[in-house]
RNA sequence: GCGGGCGUAGCUCAGUGGUAGAGCGUCACGUUGCCAACGUGAAUGUCGUGAGUUCAAAUCUCAUCGCCCGCUCCA
């Protein structure tokens, strides 16, 4: 029986054990921002490590990258974010529901099923004047809207300390564009040949209209993204490949199969550049227990690289327009764009083309939350409730705790030596205080897979007790073999 | 942003105008020899924040911040 874990229980555990705290708590908190505590940072780092190992290090066809968060403003013009991450929203005066203006439908055309693109704010502002015939999707009242309000989904900041000539910059709303901007660099310096991918983990920022559910949707968040470049025509094959590879990654790290599934995007839900998109979703315990996105895997086609080729050719216009993005249009695409600066030359086939891109884009924070929720378990042990986080060893913040059974007879000294030896190889924790049973249970709640206990017998035959978290079973292992035994068990 | 609920110790919560509380947890000492044992002792509070009403506010009023649920929104 899968226990239904409420989000509140997870939040409470996170606080109690030092996984996650509200940001700026001593000042009353800052909405939608969270800090990772001592155990939380280990967990999150382990999630990132596991992703990096699986996507970069274990593969011969992917290389890593770490781009700056601030990038040239033209990046966002070319990518479309500068225009499309600004929405106009109108509020129904009748029911106070806010709706994106471009999602509003005419009274007489309720079946307007054309996919609604985001519209550049200026254009939309002009068009949006007449809402008198628009229908509120919530209460059905016609034409009772406030003036459209612009929502900027990108964080703005200033670059340059001198206020007068500082430049407005945007914090990146996704890490992907830094990869596209470095496609040429990597190609020229790394001896990669298509098909290959570039991976990156890092912070992104989005002014979401609403945040949600603990660390699930926050305005500052960490992404792990891969842009996998392939020859057009092979994109479907690679899409399927990554779809499977990414799904399996969650399962291998212990997510229960029944809590994970794919959701294929409908064609009217796809971003305009995407040929296909599928989400990996986890059954989170928010409210009624909704499936929520952990990761999106999209076929972005050759859209981004082509857009940046246009962007590169628009640079002078940007200078001429006083470095203002809103006043300029990207120049039209060159006719021979497929031979442009971001094209790829295939030596075997002797042809140039703009590669297609398959993008698995995972949210690290929400993955960490999913691993937490999924690992959380309460079980009855001798009439007591045992709280245990059944983390996969690779994700466990602490791999092994070392205890002397009691604080005398030389046991602390032996245990300390073992601890000092093992901590060179993986994260360990030493504890000699209080009853050993209590120490075991404390480690259960931190998700530590193994506890190593030095007892009276250790002095006689140099063995220690290895107590396993999930089964609570104990095995005696020679202290000499402890390192190799643990490494095998932990797979490190 | 709207509607509903909530905010008191690290956690869970009691406390409806009159001295700030409990359980669990934490720490110390003793005891104990393998699963939240026991004994003794201890620490820990801007009662979310700010104003107001009152002789007196955790308690009443207003504002504000934050969290949860449901809408809305979510390349």
XYZ file of C-alpha atoms (C1' of nucleotides) in Angstrom:
567
model
C 0.000 0.000 0.000
C 1.460 3.269 -1.051
C 1.068 5.724 1.723
C -0.426 9.029 0.738
C 2.084 11.601 1.785
C 0.812 15.093 2.179
C 2.994 17.934 1.091
C 2.789 19.374 4.599
C 4.541 16.325 6.006
C 7.352 16.726 3.513
C 7.696 20.437 4.220
C 7.836 19.703 7.927
C 10.425 16.969 7.516
C 12.509 19.217 5.269
C 12.572 21.889 7.941
C 13.090 19.535 10.865
C 16.025 17.709 9.328
C 17.581 20.621 7.525
C 16.766 19.838 3.915
C 14.943 22.980 2.864
C 14.184 26.281 4.582
C 12.090 29.246 3.571
C 14.333 31.976 2.255
C 14.815 35.043 4.471
C 12.725 33.413 7.163
C 13.915 35.739 9.926
C 12.399 38.622 7.969
C 9.069 36.928 7.452
C 10.089 34.999 4.373
C 10.342 35.878 0.704
C 7.630 34.406 -1.478
C 8.624 31.546 -3.719
C 12.243 31.450 -2.588
C 13.808 28.579 -0.680
C 17.206 27.683 0.720
C 18.752 24.229 0.851
C 20.025 23.235 4.291
C 22.950 20.956 5.142
C 21.218 17.746 4.046
C 19.347 19.433 1.216
C 22.442 20.764 -0.488
C 23.956 17.273 -0.438
C 20.806 15.824 -1.960
C 20.584 18.493 -4.618
C 24.266 18.190 -5.473
C 23.817 14.451 -5.768
C 20.887 14.889 -8.135
C 23.020 17.143 -10.288
C 25.937 14.749 -10.093
C 23.766 11.819 -11.118
C 22.381 13.776 -14.066
C 25.827 14.918 -15.168
C 27.226 11.425 -14.888
C 24.387 9.928 -16.897
C 24.094 12.625 -19.563
C 27.729 13.731 -19.948
C 30.332 11.485 -18.402
C 28.953 8.083 -19.300
C 28.503 9.103 -22.924
C 30.979 9.696 -25.696
C 28.679 12.024 -27.580
C 27.922 14.731 -25.018
C 30.136 17.495 -23.654
C 29.491 19.916 -20.816
C 29.279 23.678 -20.605
C 28.674 26.312 -17.973
C 27.479 29.663 -19.314
C 27.002 32.964 -17.588
C 23.520 33.864 -16.458
C 23.770 37.310 -18.016
C 23.991 37.250 -21.769
C 23.908 39.687 -24.644
C 20.421 41.216 -24.933
C 20.240 40.171 -28.573
C 20.245 36.541 -27.469
C 16.760 37.058 -26.116
C 15.653 38.952 -29.181
C 16.745 36.109 -31.414
C 15.382 33.386 -29.192
C 12.028 35.109 -29.074
C 11.968 35.468 -25.304
C 12.225 39.263 -25.377
C 8.976 39.448 -27.296
C 7.185 36.418 -26.080
C 8.018 36.465 -22.430
C 5.925 39.579 -22.085
C 2.229 38.877 -21.847
C -0.749 41.163 -21.748
C -3.251 40.116 -19.176
C -6.709 41.493 -18.574
C -8.853 40.980 -15.544
C -12.569 40.337 -15.679
C -14.221 42.966 -13.501
C -17.064 40.594 -12.798
C -15.185 37.595 -11.386
C -11.618 38.932 -11.015
C -10.196 36.197 -13.163
C -7.078 37.111 -15.058
C -6.581 35.813 -18.538
C -3.943 36.327 -21.154
C -5.381 38.720 -23.713
C -4.316 36.549 -26.601
C -6.224 33.667 -25.064
C -9.498 35.571 -24.983
C -12.083 34.505 -27.492
C -14.818 36.382 -29.305
C -18.337 35.995 -28.095
C -19.498 34.726 -31.460
C -16.567 32.458 -32.090
C -16.411 30.142 -29.115
C -14.619 27.465 -31.108
C -11.656 29.589 -32.127
C -9.246 26.736 -31.842
C -6.270 28.305 -33.556
C -3.198 27.948 -31.378
C -2.612 31.200 -29.590
C 0.933 32.373 -29.840
C 2.355 34.893 -27.486
C 2.234 38.247 -29.215
C 4.868 40.927 -28.973
C 3.703 43.463 -26.453
C 3.501 46.491 -28.752
C 1.538 44.713 -31.384
C -0.685 43.140 -28.814
C -1.252 46.445 -27.078
C -2.516 47.913 -30.296
C -4.723 44.968 -31.059
C -5.952 44.569 -27.552
C -7.760 47.858 -27.324
C -11.064 46.299 -28.165
C -12.005 43.725 -25.600
C -15.649 44.695 -25.696
C -16.660 41.600 -27.570
C -14.396 39.179 -25.668
C -15.698 36.447 -23.473
C -14.489 35.776 -19.957
C -13.511 32.101 -19.939
C -14.430 31.837 -16.288
C -17.822 33.488 -15.842
C -18.839 33.982 -19.448
C -19.506 37.682 -19.124
C -18.746 39.673 -22.276
C -16.589 42.781 -22.447
C -16.093 43.473 -18.748
C -12.321 43.614 -18.788
C -9.826 45.976 -17.251
C -7.186 47.614 -19.395
C -4.662 44.948 -20.416
C -1.697 44.857 -18.036
C 1.733 43.849 -19.273
C 3.418 40.977 -17.440
C 7.140 40.677 -17.857
C 8.192 37.118 -17.445
C 11.917 37.846 -17.564
C 13.792 39.407 -14.643
C 15.409 42.684 -15.558
C 18.577 44.075 -14.115
C 21.116 46.736 -14.954
C 24.648 46.120 -16.126
C 27.051 48.929 -15.389
C 27.391 50.842 -12.152
C 26.963 54.182 -13.826
C 23.213 54.566 -13.889
C 23.211 56.897 -16.875
C 24.731 54.521 -19.354
C 23.962 51.184 -17.797
C 22.285 48.617 -19.979
C 19.111 46.707 -19.205
C 19.882 43.022 -19.063
C 17.793 39.950 -18.465
C 18.478 37.045 -16.190
C 18.228 33.986 -18.399
C 14.815 32.307 -18.384
C 16.417 29.096 -19.623
C 19.950 27.802 -19.891
C 19.450 26.506 -23.429
C 20.292 29.737 -25.230
C 23.786 29.810 -23.783
C 24.349 26.448 -25.398
C 23.146 27.627 -28.804
C 25.315 30.716 -28.464
C 28.320 28.464 -27.877
C 27.502 25.883 -30.525
C 30.200 27.303 -32.810
C 32.793 27.433 -30.015
C 32.273 23.852 -29.014
C 32.270 22.685 -32.606
C 35.542 24.481 -33.319
C 37.422 23.380 -30.242
C 36.183 19.990 -29.173
C 36.470 17.712 -32.218
C 32.855 16.691 -31.824
C 30.923 15.502 -34.814
C 27.214 15.291 -35.253
C 25.348 13.672 -33.623
C 26.492 15.192 -30.348
C 25.089 17.090 -27.422
C 26.027 19.955 -25.119
C 24.811 19.823 -21.548
C 24.518 22.443 -18.872
C 23.247 22.759 -15.326
C 22.461 26.152 -13.885
C 20.065 28.685 -12.464
C 17.298 30.264 -14.490
C 14.758 32.905 -13.577
C 11.162 33.453 -14.577
C 8.601 35.848 -13.193
C 5.856 33.270 -13.071
C 2.457 34.838 -12.638
C 1.829 32.415 -9.813
C 4.220 30.196 -7.982
C 3.162 26.890 -6.609
C 3.619 24.153 -4.088
C 6.797 24.530 -2.077
C 9.861 24.290 -4.331
C 7.876 22.928 -7.278
C 7.446 26.201 -9.127
C 9.714 28.987 -8.012
C 10.874 32.110 -9.780
C 14.509 31.222 -9.313
C 15.205 27.624 -10.197
C 17.884 25.283 -11.414
C 17.736 23.496 -14.732
C 19.647 20.635 -16.265
C 19.440 20.913 -20.007
C 20.857 19.020 -22.905
C 20.800 20.238 -26.491
C 21.469 17.265 -28.675
C 22.375 18.220 -32.237
C 21.573 15.780 -34.995
C 21.087 15.608 -38.708
C 17.590 16.489 -39.912
C 15.778 13.269 -40.603
C 17.402 11.502 -37.672
C 15.662 13.752 -35.179
C 12.732 11.436 -34.534
C 15.085 8.599 -33.725
C 17.054 10.718 -31.275
C 13.887 12.106 -29.775
C 12.799 8.558 -28.944
C 16.251 7.739 -27.664
C 16.349 10.617 -25.208
C 12.766 10.152 -24.201
C 13.592 6.647 -23.057
C 16.989 7.503 -21.594
C 15.605 10.270 -19.440
C 12.620 8.256 -18.237
C 14.903 5.389 -17.243
C 17.167 7.775 -15.335
C 14.401 8.530 -12.844
C 13.549 4.864 -12.467
C 17.170 3.861 -11.939
C 17.447 6.419 -9.166
C 14.557 4.847 -7.382
C 11.408 6.668 -8.457
C 8.531 4.216 -8.252
C 7.234 3.277 -11.647
C 3.602 3.904 -10.769
C 4.440 7.521 -9.931
C 6.058 8.314 -13.260
C 4.609 8.635 -16.746
C 4.877 10.439 -20.062
C 2.473 13.056 -21.212
C 2.574 13.836 -24.899
C 1.810 17.424 -25.770
C -1.126 18.026 -28.057
C -0.261 19.721 -31.303
C -2.077 22.903 -30.256
C -0.039 22.987 -27.082
C 3.341 22.841 -28.783
C 5.553 25.872 -28.937
C 5.576 27.177 -32.485
C 9.113 25.946 -33.149
C 8.660 22.503 -31.653
C 7.940 19.490 -33.747
C 7.145 17.332 -30.769
C 7.227 17.499 -27.025
C 6.705 15.023 -24.233
C 6.793 15.641 -20.514
C 8.040 13.246 -17.894
C 5.527 13.695 -15.104
C 5.546 12.658 -11.470
C 2.511 12.124 -9.317
C 3.116 14.762 -6.686
C 1.055 14.905 -3.508
C -0.236 18.429 -4.072
C -3.903 18.807 -3.406
C -5.678 16.007 -5.179
C -2.444 14.331 -6.197
C -1.750 15.755 -9.598
C 0.666 14.671 -12.222
C 3.212 17.433 -12.605
C 6.050 17.995 -15.034
C 9.572 17.033 -14.015
C 11.146 17.342 -17.400
C 10.207 18.284 -20.936
C 11.761 16.590 -23.926
C 11.276 18.631 -27.059
C 12.219 18.408 -30.673
C 13.203 22.025 -31.268
C 14.084 21.411 -34.904
C 16.602 23.870 -36.350
C 14.662 26.855 -35.021
C 17.133 28.190 -32.447
C 20.291 28.094 -34.521
C 18.471 29.676 -37.449
C 17.105 32.387 -35.193
C 20.585 33.170 -33.881
C 21.891 33.459 -37.413
C 19.240 36.102 -37.955
C 20.144 37.682 -34.621
C 23.821 37.921 -35.538
C 22.885 39.786 -38.704
C 20.614 42.138 -36.747
C 23.322 43.302 -34.368
C 24.020 46.585 -36.152
C 20.366 47.511 -36.082
C 20.455 47.102 -32.342
C 23.373 49.539 -32.034
C 21.650 51.992 -34.339
C 18.517 51.836 -32.192
C 20.344 52.851 -29.024
C 20.581 49.279 -27.859
C 16.830 49.029 -27.495
C 15.307 45.675 -28.313
C 11.726 46.783 -28.578
C 12.303 49.047 -31.570
C 13.925 46.499 -33.815
C 12.873 43.537 -35.878
C 15.100 40.613 -36.668
C 16.284 40.763 -40.257
C 14.815 38.193 -42.610
C 16.502 34.868 -42.891
C 19.148 34.600 -45.576
C 18.237 32.433 -48.516
C 21.288 30.258 -48.035
C 20.817 30.107 -44.289
C 21.749 26.460 -44.261
C 25.309 27.534 -45.056
C 25.342 30.180 -42.341
C 27.795 30.615 -39.462
C 25.919 28.201 -37.233
C 25.676 25.492 -39.853
C 27.494 22.201 -39.724
C 29.623 20.683 -42.445
C 29.264 16.970 -42.783
C 32.598 15.674 -44.050
C 31.310 12.319 -45.190
C 28.340 13.603 -47.144
C 30.106 16.827 -48.107
C 27.112 18.986 -47.269
C 26.175 21.803 -44.942
C 23.051 21.960 -42.877
C 21.591 23.471 -39.709
C 21.279 20.605 -37.254
C 18.060 19.674 -35.539
C 17.996 19.782 -31.764
C 16.498 17.393 -29.254
C 16.206 19.040 -25.869
C 15.645 17.187 -22.619
C 15.151 19.954 -20.051
C 14.858 18.890 -16.420
C 14.061 20.894 -13.326
C 16.599 20.056 -10.648
C 14.590 21.445 -7.753
C 11.429 19.635 -8.680
C 13.385 16.450 -9.298
C 14.933 16.756 -5.863
C 11.435 17.216 -4.465
C 10.193 14.165 -6.343
C 13.074 12.067 -5.027
C 12.283 13.283 -1.518
C 8.574 12.596 -1.757
C 9.086 9.239 -3.383
C 11.675 8.107 -0.853
C 9.594 9.102 2.147
C 8.088 6.201 4.048
C 6.566 5.526 7.417
C 6.450 2.005 8.740
C 5.443 0.278 11.934
C 8.293 -1.234 13.919
C 7.368 -2.791 17.237
C 4.444 -0.481 17.693
C 6.525 2.528 16.773
C 6.457 4.583 13.634
C 9.736 4.607 11.795
C 10.257 7.516 9.394
C 12.661 6.609 6.680
C 13.871 8.197 3.474
C 14.669 5.338 1.153
C 17.016 7.280 -1.104
C 19.013 5.542 -3.782
C 22.584 5.417 -2.414
C 23.760 7.784 -5.144
C 21.342 10.426 -3.903
C 21.622 9.891 -0.164
C 23.132 12.996 1.468
C 25.169 10.845 3.845
C 26.368 7.463 2.627
C 27.385 5.974 5.950
C 27.192 6.855 9.623
C 29.843 5.504 11.968
C 28.988 4.797 15.622
C 30.676 3.350 18.652
C 28.066 1.191 20.330
C 28.814 2.946 23.592
C 31.062 5.776 24.563
C 33.724 3.717 26.365
C 36.142 0.792 26.212
C 38.054 2.345 23.344
C 35.133 2.046 20.937
C 35.000 5.785 20.119
C 38.685 5.697 19.121
C 38.244 2.767 16.761
C 35.099 4.253 15.283
C 36.775 7.618 14.785
C 39.588 5.953 12.868
C 37.130 4.182 10.598
C 35.228 7.418 10.070
C 38.385 9.365 9.230
C 39.371 6.705 6.743
C 36.019 6.377 4.990
C 35.213 10.072 4.738
C 38.012 10.456 2.237
C 35.954 8.405 -0.200
C 32.335 9.361 0.458
C 30.275 11.542 2.737
C 30.174 10.088 6.242
C 28.785 11.106 9.594
C 30.109 10.302 13.060
C 27.908 10.126 16.154
C 28.611 8.742 19.607
C 25.872 10.412 21.605
C 22.948 8.610 23.206
C 21.461 5.196 22.602
C 22.450 3.473 19.396
C 18.824 2.761 18.479
C 18.071 6.434 18.479
C 21.085 7.120 16.315
C 19.896 4.515 13.807
C 16.477 6.098 13.563
C 17.900 9.547 13.150
C 19.923 8.331 10.198
C 16.817 6.656 8.765
C 15.132 10.014 8.602
C 18.143 11.528 6.887
C 18.146 8.696 4.368
C 21.595 7.332 5.249
C 21.778 3.872 3.679
C 24.297 2.326 6.081
C 25.275 2.590 9.727
C 28.581 1.085 10.841
C 28.785 0.223 14.508
C 31.911 -0.573 16.493
C 31.118 -2.848 19.434
C 32.826 -5.079 21.978
C 33.534 -7.752 19.413
C 35.434 -5.319 17.200
C 38.424 -5.449 19.513
C 38.506 -9.225 19.373
C 38.109 -9.954 15.671
C 38.240 -6.510 14.023
C 34.743 -6.720 12.592
C 32.033 -4.084 12.708
C 28.277 -4.256 12.318
C 26.882 -2.939 9.070
C 23.239 -2.022 9.576
C 21.201 -1.580 6.448
C 18.628 1.208 6.348
C 15.770 -0.384 4.455
C 15.751 -3.839 6.005
C 17.321 -2.862 9.339
C 19.368 -6.037 8.986
C 22.907 -6.309 10.297
C 25.962 -7.990 8.881
C 29.422 -8.288 10.401
C 32.169 -7.125 8.115
C 35.889 -7.048 8.735
C 37.098 -3.509 9.220
C 39.801 -4.147 6.623
C 37.220 -4.902 3.979
C 34.866 -2.120 4.945
C 35.926 0.296 2.238
C 35.627 -2.158 -0.617
C 32.399 -3.553 0.813
C 30.855 -0.112 1.067
C 32.048 0.930 -2.354
C 30.417 -2.073 -3.878
C 27.182 -1.514 -1.982
C 27.136 2.185 -2.810
C 28.283 1.647 -6.368
C 30.973 4.311 -6.114
C -4.662 38.638 -8.753
C -9.514 36.219 -6.744
C -11.876 32.852 -3.056
C -11.103 29.673 1.284
C -7.930 28.039 5.370
C -3.747 28.980 8.414
C 0.629 31.501 11.140
C 2.186 30.415 19.283
C 9.445 26.704 21.022
C 13.341 23.099 15.934
C 8.514 19.940 14.728
C 3.098 18.916 15.919
C -0.217 21.743 18.384
C -3.310 23.622 23.065
C -4.273 28.378 24.850
C -11.215 33.683 23.205
C -8.898 40.049 27.009
C -5.540 39.259 32.987
C 1.942 35.627 34.871
C 3.695 31.916 27.725
C 2.034 26.057 27.773
C 2.211 20.479 26.440
C 4.126 16.318 23.677
C 8.063 15.125 20.645
C 12.866 16.753 19.438
C 17.671 19.157 21.118
C 21.780 19.583 24.869
C 24.443 17.868 29.539
C 25.366 14.128 33.278
C 24.417 9.232 34.924
C 22.890 4.503 33.479
C 22.701 1.209 29.309
C 25.523 -2.916 25.495
C 22.081 -3.209 18.655
C 16.720 -0.266 16.955
C 13.099 6.569 18.904
C 14.934 2.646 26.683
C 15.352 4.992 31.695
C 16.617 8.719 35.498
C 18.087 13.743 36.649
C 18.915 18.447 34.958
C 19.005 22.381 31.130
C 18.401 25.560 26.964
C 15.129 27.423 23.365
C 9.458 32.263 22.110
C 9.965 39.593 17.881
C 2.833 34.423 19.966
C 4.727 36.195 11.498
C 5.291 41.917 11.239
C 3.302 46.957 12.056
C -0.399 50.056 13.800
C -5.071 50.718 16.523
C -8.837 49.765 20.650
C -8.093 48.810 26.024
C -5.965 49.826 32.688
C -4.400 45.277 30.180
C -3.902 42.051 23.502
C -1.252 35.561 21.502
C -6.641 36.592 22.108
C -10.540 42.236 19.451
C -9.903 45.722 14.769
C -7.127 47.303 10.426
C -3.020 46.840 7.313
C 0.953 43.942 5.746
C 4.207 39.500 5.016
C 4.392 34.259 4.425
C 2.424 29.211 3.749
C -1.401 25.583 2.162
C -5.968 24.405 -0.887
C -9.015 25.787 -5.186
C -9.213 29.142 -9.505
C -6.217 31.999 -12.990
C -1.383 31.690 -15.125
C 2.557 28.341 -16.435
C 8.455 28.875 -23.820
